[in-house]
mmCIF file of N, CA and C in Angstrom:
data_model
loop_
_atom_site.group_PDB
_atom_site.id
_atom_site.type_symbol
_atom_site.label_atom_id
_atom_site.label_comp_id
_atom_site.label_asym_id
_atom_site.label_seq_id
_atom_site.Cartn_x
_atom_site.Cartn_y
_atom_site.Cartn_z
ATOM 1 N N MET A 143 21.553 -27.302 -22.387
ATOM 2 C CA MET A 143 20.743 -26.278 -22.988
ATOM 3 C C MET A 143 19.448 -26.125 -22.188
ATOM 4 N N ASN A 144 19.041 -24.902 -21.903
ATOM 5 C CA ASN A 144 17.849 -24.603 -21.125
ATOM 6 C C ASN A 144 16.663 -24.431 -22.076
ATOM 7 N N PRO A 145 15.614 -25.284 -21.984
ATOM 8 C CA PRO A 145 14.483 -25.171 -22.903
ATOM 9 C C PRO A 145 13.550 -24.002 -22.575
ATOM 10 N N LEU A 146 13.635 -23.452 -21.392
ATOM 11 C CA LEU A 146 12.752 -22.342 -21.014
ATOM 12 C C LEU A 146 13.339 -21.014 -21.477
ATOM 13 N N PRO A 147 12.485 -20.125 -22.003
ATOM 14 C CA PRO A 147 12.997 -18.817 -22.418
ATOM 15 C C PRO A 147 13.341 -17.963 -21.204
ATOM 16 N N THR A 148 14.282 -17.082 -21.380
ATOM 17 C CA THR A 148 14.661 -16.193 -20.285
ATOM 18 C C THR A 148 13.765 -14.953 -20.312
ATOM 19 N N VAL A 149 13.540 -14.402 -19.154
ATOM 20 C CA VAL A 149 12.693 -13.219 -19.021
ATOM 21 C C VAL A 149 13.541 -12.086 -18.484
ATOM 22 N N ASP A 150 13.387 -10.901 -19.098
ATOM 23 C CA ASP A 150 14.113 -9.742 -18.610
ATOM 24 C C ASP A 150 13.516 -9.290 -17.280
ATOM 25 N N ALA A 151 14.350 -8.910 -16.363
ATOM 26 C CA ALA A 151 13.894 -8.426 -15.064
ATOM 27 C C ALA A 151 13.321 -7.021 -15.210
ATOM 28 N N VAL A 152 12.352 -6.705 -14.378
ATOM 29 C CA VAL A 152 11.747 -5.381 -14.376
ATOM 30 C C VAL A 152 12.641 -4.444 -13.592
ATOM 31 N N LYS A 153 12.858 -3.252 -14.155
ATOM 32 C CA LYS A 153 13.698 -2.280 -13.470
ATOM 33 C C LYS A 153 12.920 -1.648 -12.328
ATOM 34 N N PRO A 154 13.576 -1.413 -11.191
ATOM 35 C CA PRO A 154 12.872 -0.755 -10.089
ATOM 36 C C PRO A 154 12.584 0.710 -10.425
ATOM 37 N N VAL A 155 11.567 1.248 -9.798
ATOM 38 C CA VAL A 155 11.169 2.637 -10.022
ATOM 39 C C VAL A 155 12.148 3.554 -9.313
ATOM 40 N N ASP A 156 12.556 4.600 -9.996
ATOM 41 C CA ASP A 156 13.451 5.586 -9.409
ATOM 42 C C ASP A 156 12.602 6.620 -8.670
ATOM 43 N N ALA A 157 12.695 6.650 -7.351
ATOM 44 C CA ALA A 157 11.871 7.534 -6.537
ATOM 45 C C ALA A 157 12.299 8.995 -6.635
ATOM 46 N N THR A 158 13.445 9.271 -7.220
ATOM 47 C CA THR A 158 13.902 10.657 -7.307
ATOM 48 C C THR A 158 13.334 11.376 -8.521
ATOM 49 N N LYS A 159 12.798 10.642 -9.496
ATOM 50 C CA LYS A 159 12.241 11.263 -10.698
ATOM 51 C C LYS A 159 10.772 11.611 -10.466
ATOM 52 N N PRO A 160 10.330 12.774 -10.961
ATOM 53 C CA PRO A 160 8.911 13.127 -10.810
ATOM 54 C C PRO A 160 8.040 12.226 -11.678
ATOM 55 N N VAL A 161 6.832 11.967 -11.187
ATOM 56 C CA VAL A 161 5.886 11.112 -11.897
ATOM 57 C C VAL A 161 4.737 11.986 -12.384
ATOM 58 N N ASP A 162 4.345 11.800 -13.641
ATOM 59 C CA ASP A 162 3.207 12.544 -14.174
ATOM 60 C C ASP A 162 1.924 11.929 -13.645
ATOM 61 N N VAL A 163 1.137 12.744 -12.938
ATOM 62 C CA VAL A 163 -0.130 12.298 -12.388
ATOM 63 C C VAL A 163 -1.223 13.113 -13.065
ATOM 64 N N PRO A 164 -2.249 12.456 -13.625
ATOM 65 C CA PRO A 164 -3.311 13.227 -14.276
ATOM 66 C C PRO A 164 -4.087 14.047 -13.254
ATOM 67 N N LEU A 165 -4.487 15.238 -13.651
ATOM 68 C CA LEU A 165 -5.271 16.104 -12.784
ATOM 69 C C LEU A 165 -6.701 15.603 -12.712
ATOM 70 N N VAL A 166 -7.333 15.790 -11.572
ATOM 71 C CA VAL A 166 -8.712 15.373 -11.379
ATOM 72 C C VAL A 166 -9.612 16.531 -11.782
ATOM 73 N N ASP A 167 -10.611 16.236 -12.608
ATOM 74 C CA ASP A 167 -11.560 17.256 -13.038
ATOM 75 C C ASP A 167 -12.629 17.412 -11.963
ATOM 76 N N LEU A 168 -12.590 18.515 -11.237
ATOM 77 C CA LEU A 168 -13.545 18.740 -10.149
ATOM 78 C C LEU A 168 -14.799 19.440 -10.622
ATOM 79 N N THR A 169 -14.892 19.758 -11.901
ATOM 80 C CA THR A 169 -16.069 20.455 -12.402
ATOM 81 C C THR A 169 -17.199 19.498 -12.735
ATOM 82 N N ARG A 170 -16.931 18.203 -12.750
ATOM 83 C CA ARG A 170 -17.982 17.255 -13.093
ATOM 84 C C ARG A 170 -18.960 17.137 -11.930
ATOM 85 N N ARG A 171 -20.178 16.749 -12.265
ATOM 86 C CA ARG A 171 -21.180 16.549 -11.227
ATOM 87 C C ARG A 171 -20.791 15.312 -10.432
ATOM 88 N N GLY A 172 -20.967 15.355 -9.145
ATOM 89 C CA GLY A 172 -20.659 14.203 -8.334
ATOM 90 C C GLY A 172 -19.378 14.351 -7.534
ATOM 91 N N ALA A 173 -18.744 15.524 -7.584
ATOM 92 C CA ALA A 173 -17.540 15.742 -6.787
ATOM 93 C C ALA A 173 -17.632 17.111 -6.120
ATOM 94 N N THR A 174 -17.159 17.171 -4.913
ATOM 95 C CA THR A 174 -17.126 18.432 -4.201
ATOM 96 C C THR A 174 -15.822 19.150 -4.530
ATOM 97 N N ALA A 175 -15.663 20.358 -4.046
ATOM 98 C CA ALA A 175 -14.449 21.121 -4.312
ATOM 99 C C ALA A 175 -13.212 20.437 -3.733
ATOM 100 N N SER A 176 -13.400 19.625 -2.709
ATOM 101 C CA SER A 176 -12.268 18.924 -2.111
ATOM 102 C C SER A 176 -11.926 17.641 -2.863
ATOM 103 N N GLY A 177 -12.720 17.309 -3.898
ATOM 104 C CA GLY A 177 -12.462 16.111 -4.668
ATOM 105 C C GLY A 177 -13.164 14.879 -4.142
ATOM 106 N N ARG A 178 -13.885 15.015 -3.060
ATOM 107 C CA ARG A 178 -14.609 13.881 -2.501
ATOM 108 C C ARG A 178 -15.941 13.733 -3.225
ATOM 109 N N PRO A 179 -16.498 12.519 -3.259
ATOM 110 C CA PRO A 179 -17.767 12.319 -3.953
ATOM 111 C C PRO A 179 -18.897 13.097 -3.305
ATOM 112 N N ASP A 180 -19.835 13.529 -4.121
ATOM 113 C CA ASP A 180 -20.990 14.280 -3.644
ATOM 114 C C ASP A 180 -22.229 13.440 -3.901
ATOM 115 N N PHE A 181 -22.888 13.003 -2.850
ATOM 116 C CA PHE A 181 -24.075 12.174 -2.979
ATOM 117 C C PHE A 181 -25.341 12.960 -2.661
ATOM 118 N N ALA A 182 -25.237 14.266 -2.453
ATOM 119 C CA ALA A 182 -26.371 15.084 -2.062
ATOM 120 C C ALA A 182 -27.329 15.295 -3.221
ATOM 121 N N SER A 183 -28.586 15.529 -2.886
ATOM 122 C CA SER A 183 -29.606 15.877 -3.866
ATOM 123 C C SER A 183 -29.845 17.376 -3.803
ATOM 124 N N SER A 184 -30.675 17.856 -4.699
ATOM 125 C CA SER A 184 -30.943 19.294 -4.711
ATOM 126 C C SER A 184 -31.854 19.722 -3.561
ATOM 127 N N SER A 185 -32.623 18.789 -2.987
ATOM 128 C CA SER A 185 -33.475 19.123 -1.848
ATOM 129 C C SER A 185 -33.669 17.883 -0.978
ATOM 130 N N VAL A 186 -34.059 18.112 0.266
ATOM 131 C CA VAL A 186 -34.279 16.997 1.192
ATOM 132 C C VAL A 186 -35.468 16.141 0.748
ATOM 133 N N PRO A 187 -36.621 16.741 0.335
ATOM 134 C CA PRO A 187 -37.728 15.883 -0.114
ATOM 135 C C PRO A 187 -37.350 15.011 -1.319
ATOM 136 N N ARG A 188 -36.568 15.544 -2.243
ATOM 137 C CA ARG A 188 -36.141 14.753 -3.397
ATOM 138 C C ARG A 188 -35.233 13.601 -2.946
ATOM 139 N N HIS A 189 -34.371 13.875 -1.985
ATOM 140 C CA HIS A 189 -33.474 12.829 -1.485
ATOM 141 C C HIS A 189 -34.264 11.746 -0.753
ATOM 142 N N LEU A 190 -35.249 12.156 0.032
ATOM 143 C CA LEU A 190 -36.078 11.178 0.737
ATOM 144 C C LEU A 190 -36.890 10.340 -0.249
ATOM 145 N N ALA A 191 -37.338 10.951 -1.339
ATOM 146 C CA ALA A 191 -38.069 10.195 -2.367
ATOM 147 C C ALA A 191 -37.162 9.160 -3.019
ATOM 148 N N ARG A 192 -35.906 9.525 -3.279
ATOM 149 C CA ARG A 192 -34.963 8.565 -3.839
ATOM 150 C C ARG A 192 -34.736 7.407 -2.865
ATOM 151 N N GLY A 193 -34.658 7.726 -1.579
ATOM 152 C CA GLY A 193 -34.481 6.682 -0.567
ATOM 153 C C GLY A 193 -35.683 5.765 -0.473
ATOM 154 N N ALA A 194 -36.885 6.341 -0.522
ATOM 155 C CA ALA A 194 -38.097 5.521 -0.479
ATOM 156 C C ALA A 194 -38.169 4.593 -1.689
ATOM 157 N N LEU A 195 -37.794 5.109 -2.850
ATOM 158 C CA LEU A 195 -37.780 4.285 -4.051
ATOM 159 C C LEU A 195 -36.745 3.160 -3.930
ATOM 160 N N GLY A 196 -35.547 3.498 -3.462
ATOM 161 C CA GLY A 196 -34.489 2.499 -3.325
ATOM 162 C C GLY A 196 -34.832 1.409 -2.326
ATOM 163 N N PHE A 197 -35.266 1.816 -1.125
ATOM 164 C CA PHE A 197 -35.619 0.817 -0.119
ATOM 165 C C PHE A 197 -36.851 0.024 -0.542
ATOM 166 N N GLY A 198 -37.798 0.683 -1.220
ATOM 167 C CA GLY A 198 -38.975 -0.030 -1.731
ATOM 168 C C GLY A 198 -38.600 -1.099 -2.733
ATOM 169 N N LEU A 199 -37.653 -0.781 -3.619
ATOM 170 C CA LEU A 199 -37.206 -1.772 -4.599
ATOM 171 C C LEU A 199 -36.534 -2.969 -3.933
ATOM 172 N N ILE A 200 -35.707 -2.698 -2.937
ATOM 173 C CA ILE A 200 -35.018 -3.806 -2.246
ATOM 174 C C ILE A 200 -36.017 -4.664 -1.484
ATOM 175 N N ILE A 201 -36.870 -4.030 -0.698
ATOM 176 C CA ILE A 201 -37.839 -4.784 0.110
ATOM 177 C C ILE A 201 -38.832 -5.510 -0.791
ATOM 178 N N GLY A 202 -39.310 -4.819 -1.829
ATOM 179 C CA GLY A 202 -40.271 -5.439 -2.736
ATOM 180 C C GLY A 202 -39.700 -6.620 -3.493
ATOM 181 N N SER A 203 -38.460 -6.497 -3.937
ATOM 182 C CA SER A 203 -37.874 -7.603 -4.701
ATOM 183 C C SER A 203 -37.679 -8.839 -3.832
ATOM 184 N N VAL A 204 -37.330 -8.657 -2.577
ATOM 185 C CA VAL A 204 -37.153 -9.803 -1.675
ATOM 186 C C VAL A 204 -38.512 -10.353 -1.235
ATOM 187 N N ALA A 205 -39.466 -9.483 -0.954
ATOM 188 C CA ALA A 205 -40.769 -9.919 -0.463
ATOM 189 C C ALA A 205 -41.574 -10.640 -1.539
ATOM 190 N N LEU A 206 -41.360 -10.311 -2.798
ATOM 191 C CA LEU A 206 -42.136 -10.924 -3.870
ATOM 192 C C LEU A 206 -41.551 -12.234 -4.394
ATOM 193 N N VAL A 207 -40.430 -12.688 -3.840
ATOM 194 C CA VAL A 207 -39.828 -13.948 -4.292
ATOM 195 C C VAL A 207 -40.785 -15.122 -4.113
ATOM 196 N N PRO A 208 -41.480 -15.277 -2.967
ATOM 197 C CA PRO A 208 -42.395 -16.422 -2.834
ATOM 198 C C PRO A 208 -43.582 -16.354 -3.803
ATOM 199 N N VAL A 209 -43.971 -15.152 -4.203
ATOM 200 C CA VAL A 209 -45.140 -14.987 -5.064
ATOM 201 C C VAL A 209 -44.771 -15.109 -6.540
ATOM 202 N N ALA A 210 -43.744 -14.389 -6.958
ATOM 203 C CA ALA A 210 -43.416 -14.301 -8.383
ATOM 204 C C ALA A 210 -42.133 -15.030 -8.759
ATOM 205 N N GLY A 211 -41.429 -15.582 -7.821
ATOM 206 C CA GLY A 211 -40.217 -16.321 -8.140
ATOM 207 C C GLY A 211 -38.967 -15.469 -8.058
ATOM 208 N N PRO A 212 -37.811 -16.085 -8.277
ATOM 209 C CA PRO A 212 -36.536 -15.387 -8.121
ATOM 210 C C PRO A 212 -36.289 -14.287 -9.158
ATOM 211 N N ALA A 213 -37.091 -14.222 -10.193
ATOM 212 C CA ALA A 213 -36.913 -13.169 -11.198
ATOM 213 C C ALA A 213 -37.140 -11.783 -10.601
ATOM 214 N N THR A 214 -37.895 -11.702 -9.514
ATOM 215 C CA THR A 214 -38.134 -10.394 -8.895
ATOM 216 C C THR A 214 -36.869 -9.811 -8.277
ATOM 217 N N LEU A 215 -35.862 -10.651 -8.029
ATOM 218 C CA LEU A 215 -34.603 -10.144 -7.474
ATOM 219 C C LEU A 215 -33.859 -9.264 -8.476
ATOM 220 N N LEU A 216 -34.264 -9.309 -9.734
ATOM 221 C CA LEU A 216 -33.640 -8.446 -10.743
ATOM 222 C C LEU A 216 -33.975 -6.972 -10.521
ATOM 223 N N ALA A 217 -34.987 -6.698 -9.705
ATOM 224 C CA ALA A 217 -35.340 -5.309 -9.396
ATOM 225 C C ALA A 217 -34.406 -4.711 -8.338
ATOM 226 N N ALA A 218 -33.733 -5.547 -7.563
ATOM 227 C CA ALA A 218 -32.870 -5.048 -6.487
ATOM 228 C C ALA A 218 -31.721 -4.181 -6.998
ATOM 229 N N PRO A 219 -31.032 -4.535 -8.091
ATOM 230 C CA PRO A 219 -29.955 -3.646 -8.564
ATOM 231 C C PRO A 219 -30.430 -2.260 -8.994
ATOM 232 N N LEU A 220 -31.711 -2.133 -9.321
ATOM 233 C CA LEU A 220 -32.232 -0.804 -9.664
ATOM 234 C C LEU A 220 -32.189 0.136 -8.459
ATOM 235 N N ALA A 221 -32.198 -0.447 -7.265
ATOM 236 C CA ALA A 221 -32.098 0.367 -6.056
ATOM 237 C C ALA A 221 -30.753 1.082 -5.992
ATOM 238 N N LEU A 222 -29.720 0.469 -6.533
ATOM 239 C CA LEU A 222 -28.403 1.105 -6.528
ATOM 240 C C LEU A 222 -28.408 2.386 -7.346
ATOM 241 N N ILE A 223 -29.221 2.433 -8.386
ATOM 242 C CA ILE A 223 -29.340 3.663 -9.175
ATOM 243 C C ILE A 223 -30.058 4.729 -8.358
ATOM 244 N N ALA A 224 -31.128 4.323 -7.666
ATOM 245 C CA ALA A 224 -31.863 5.284 -6.842
ATOM 246 C C ALA A 224 -31.010 5.802 -5.690
ATOM 247 N N PHE A 225 -30.185 4.928 -5.118
ATOM 248 C CA PHE A 225 -29.330 5.323 -3.989
ATOM 249 C C PHE A 225 -28.075 6.072 -4.437
ATOM 250 N N ARG A 226 -27.753 6.047 -5.725
ATOM 251 C CA ARG A 226 -26.470 6.530 -6.241
ATOM 252 C C ARG A 226 -25.334 5.752 -5.576
ATOM 253 N N GLY A 227 -25.507 4.475 -5.488
ATOM 254 C CA GLY A 227 -24.521 3.601 -4.853
ATOM 255 C C GLY A 227 -25.236 2.688 -3.883
ATOM 256 N N CYS A 228 -24.635 2.453 -2.762
ATOM 257 C CA CYS A 228 -25.218 1.573 -1.751
ATOM 258 C C CYS A 228 -26.089 2.387 -0.781
ATOM 259 N N PRO A 229 -26.822 1.718 0.115
ATOM 260 C CA PRO A 229 -27.609 2.464 1.096
ATOM 261 C C PRO A 229 -26.763 3.398 1.969
ATOM 262 N N THR A 230 -25.510 3.033 2.215
ATOM 263 C CA THR A 230 -24.633 3.919 2.981
ATOM 264 C C THR A 230 -24.367 5.203 2.205
ATOM 265 N N CYS A 231 -24.201 5.087 0.891
ATOM 266 C CA CYS A 231 -24.010 6.282 0.057
ATOM 267 C C CYS A 231 -25.236 7.182 0.154
ATOM 268 N N TRP A 232 -26.414 6.580 0.214
ATOM 269 C CA TRP A 232 -27.633 7.367 0.349
ATOM 270 C C TRP A 232 -27.658 8.098 1.693
ATOM 271 N N MET A 233 -27.221 7.410 2.753
ATOM 272 C CA MET A 233 -27.195 8.054 4.075
ATOM 273 C C MET A 233 -26.200 9.212 4.109
ATOM 274 N N VAL A 234 -25.039 9.025 3.487
ATOM 275 C CA VAL A 234 -24.057 10.106 3.414
ATOM 276 C C VAL A 234 -24.652 11.274 2.632
ATOM 277 N N GLY A 235 -25.348 10.969 1.542
ATOM 278 C CA GLY A 235 -25.992 12.005 0.748
ATOM 279 C C GLY A 235 -27.063 12.747 1.534
ATOM 280 N N LEU A 236 -27.783 12.037 2.388
ATOM 281 C CA LEU A 236 -28.795 12.685 3.220
ATOM 282 C C LEU A 236 -28.138 13.689 4.164
ATOM 283 N N ALA A 237 -27.035 13.282 4.781
ATOM 284 C CA ALA A 237 -26.314 14.205 5.666
ATOM 285 C C ALA A 237 -25.777 15.396 4.876
ATOM 286 N N GLN A 238 -25.268 15.154 3.662
ATOM 287 C CA GLN A 238 -24.763 16.255 2.833
ATOM 288 C C GLN A 238 -25.895 17.188 2.419
ATOM 289 N N THR A 239 -27.053 16.616 2.079
ATOM 290 C CA THR A 239 -28.180 17.438 1.652
ATOM 291 C C THR A 239 -28.690 18.305 2.798
ATOM 292 N N ILE A 240 -28.779 17.732 3.983
ATOM 293 C CA ILE A 240 -29.273 18.489 5.141
ATOM 294 C C ILE A 240 -28.292 19.589 5.524
ATOM 295 N N SER A 241 -26.994 19.299 5.484
ATOM 296 C CA SER A 241 -26.012 20.286 5.943
ATOM 297 C C SER A 241 -25.635 21.301 4.869
ATOM 298 N N ARG A 242 -26.031 21.076 3.623
ATOM 299 C CA ARG A 242 -25.651 21.986 2.540
ATOM 300 C C ARG A 242 -26.155 23.399 2.844
ATOM 301 N N GLY A 243 -25.251 24.328 2.849
ATOM 302 C CA GLY A 243 -25.605 25.717 3.114
ATOM 303 C C GLY A 243 -25.652 26.067 4.582
ATOM 304 N N ARG A 244 -25.620 25.077 5.462
ATOM 305 C CA ARG A 244 -25.677 25.358 6.893
ATOM 306 C C ARG A 244 -24.296 25.304 7.527
ATOM 307 N N LEU A 245 -23.415 24.490 6.945
ATOM 308 C CA LEU A 245 -22.056 24.375 7.447
ATOM 309 C C LEU A 245 -21.083 24.904 6.409
ATOM 310 N N GLU A 246 -19.991 25.424 6.908
ATOM 311 C CA GLU A 246 -18.989 26.000 6.024
ATOM 312 C C GLU A 246 -17.618 25.505 6.470
ATOM 313 N N ARG A 247 -16.810 25.084 5.518
ATOM 314 C CA ARG A 247 -15.466 24.619 5.835
ATOM 315 C C ARG A 247 -14.522 25.808 5.747
ATOM 316 N N ARG A 248 -13.763 26.027 6.803
ATOM 317 C CA ARG A 248 -12.803 27.130 6.837
ATOM 318 C C ARG A 248 -11.420 26.568 7.127
ATOM 319 N N CYS A 249 -10.454 26.957 6.303
ATOM 320 C CA CYS A 249 -9.080 26.503 6.487
ATOM 321 C C CYS A 249 -8.180 27.709 6.727
ATOM 322 N N GLU A 250 -7.478 27.710 7.850
ATOM 323 C CA GLU A 250 -6.542 28.782 8.184
ATOM 324 C C GLU A 250 -5.278 28.153 8.741
ATOM 325 N N ASP A 251 -4.150 28.536 8.202
ATOM 326 C CA ASP A 251 -2.843 28.056 8.660
ATOM 327 C C ASP A 251 -2.746 26.531 8.650
ATOM 328 N N GLY A 252 -3.345 25.899 7.637
ATOM 329 C CA GLY A 252 -3.259 24.461 7.506
ATOM 330 C C GLY A 252 -4.199 23.683 8.398
ATOM 331 N N VAL A 253 -5.079 24.362 9.136
ATOM 332 C CA VAL A 253 -6.035 23.698 10.006
ATOM 333 C C VAL A 253 -7.434 24.003 9.479
ATOM 334 N N CYS A 254 -8.190 22.952 9.165
ATOM 335 C CA CYS A 254 -9.544 23.116 8.636
ATOM 336 C C CYS A 254 -10.568 22.781 9.717
ATOM 337 N N THR A 255 -11.612 23.595 9.781
ATOM 338 C CA THR A 255 -12.682 23.381 10.741
ATOM 339 C C THR A 255 -14.026 23.558 10.054
ATOM 340 N N LEU A 256 -15.070 23.021 10.668
ATOM 341 C CA LEU A 256 -16.429 23.230 10.215
ATOM 342 C C LEU A 256 -17.076 24.240 11.141
ATOM 343 N N ALA A 257 -17.770 25.183 10.549
ATOM 344 C CA ALA A 257 -18.448 26.202 11.343
ATOM 345 C C ALA A 257 -19.775 26.533 10.679
ATOM 346 N N LYS A 258 -20.653 27.192 11.417
ATOM 347 C CA LYS A 258 -21.915 27.623 10.837
ATOM 348 C C LYS A 258 -21.643 28.628 9.733
ATOM 349 N N ALA A 259 -22.397 28.511 8.652
ATOM 350 C CA ALA A 259 -22.248 29.444 7.538
ATOM 351 C C ALA A 259 -22.855 30.785 7.924
ATOM 352 N N HIS A 260 -22.323 31.843 7.340
ATOM 353 C CA HIS A 260 -22.882 33.164 7.592
ATOM 354 C C HIS A 260 -24.258 33.254 6.966
ATOM 355 N N PRO A 261 -25.224 33.844 7.660
ATOM 356 C CA PRO A 261 -26.560 33.960 7.070
ATOM 357 C C PRO A 261 -26.535 34.890 5.862
ATOM 358 N N HIS A 262 -27.296 34.524 4.847
ATOM 359 C CA HIS A 262 -27.394 35.335 3.641
ATOM 360 C C HIS A 262 -28.582 36.277 3.761
ATOM 361 N N PRO A 263 -28.461 37.485 3.243
ATOM 362 C CA PRO A 263 -29.602 38.391 3.259
ATOM 363 C C PRO A 263 -30.761 37.818 2.467
ATOM 364 N N ALA A 264 -31.955 38.217 2.814
ATOM 365 C CA ALA A 264 -33.158 37.701 2.134
ATOM 366 C C ALA A 264 -33.078 38.009 0.641
ATOM 367 N N GLY A 265 -33.440 37.018 -0.150
ATOM 368 C CA GLY A 265 -33.445 37.201 -1.597
ATOM 369 C C GLY A 265 -32.117 36.930 -2.270
ATOM 370 N N THR A 266 -31.059 36.636 -1.491
ATOM 371 C CA THR A 266 -29.756 36.348 -2.064
ATOM 372 C C THR A 266 -29.586 34.833 -2.145
ATOM 373 N N PRO A 267 -29.257 34.298 -3.325
ATOM 374 C CA PRO A 267 -29.095 32.846 -3.426
ATOM 375 C C PRO A 267 -27.847 32.365 -2.706
ATOM 376 N N ARG A 268 -27.944 31.172 -2.146
ATOM 377 C CA ARG A 268 -26.784 30.569 -1.482
ATOM 378 C C ARG A 268 -25.917 29.904 -2.522
ATOM 379 N N ALA A 269 -24.628 29.852 -2.229
ATOM 380 C CA ALA A 269 -23.680 29.234 -3.169
ATOM 381 C C ALA A 269 -23.736 27.740 -3.083
#
């Protein structure tokens, strides 16, 4: 008699059957039309201010350890909020903020390219 219980084997996935995949909501803030994350700010000065705050928090929390003790390191995670992620995310956001409205993605016959955006007439808001 076997004292161990038997386990049913898992059935393999049938690759011929369609799989229900949830749709991605692209209307939420933080995603571009292509579904990629959007780290850009509404303006370059605002983005630079977020960067100054983030880097200031990181540098300040490390620099103040000898003076105020290791509790100052608790300020470092606040930088992640200012950066909207890591410092690399902030750099990507800076590039997105600078290029917003200046570059345009064009897709023709399955080939996508980046090109300069068409200039808008004075007084017309950019998309």
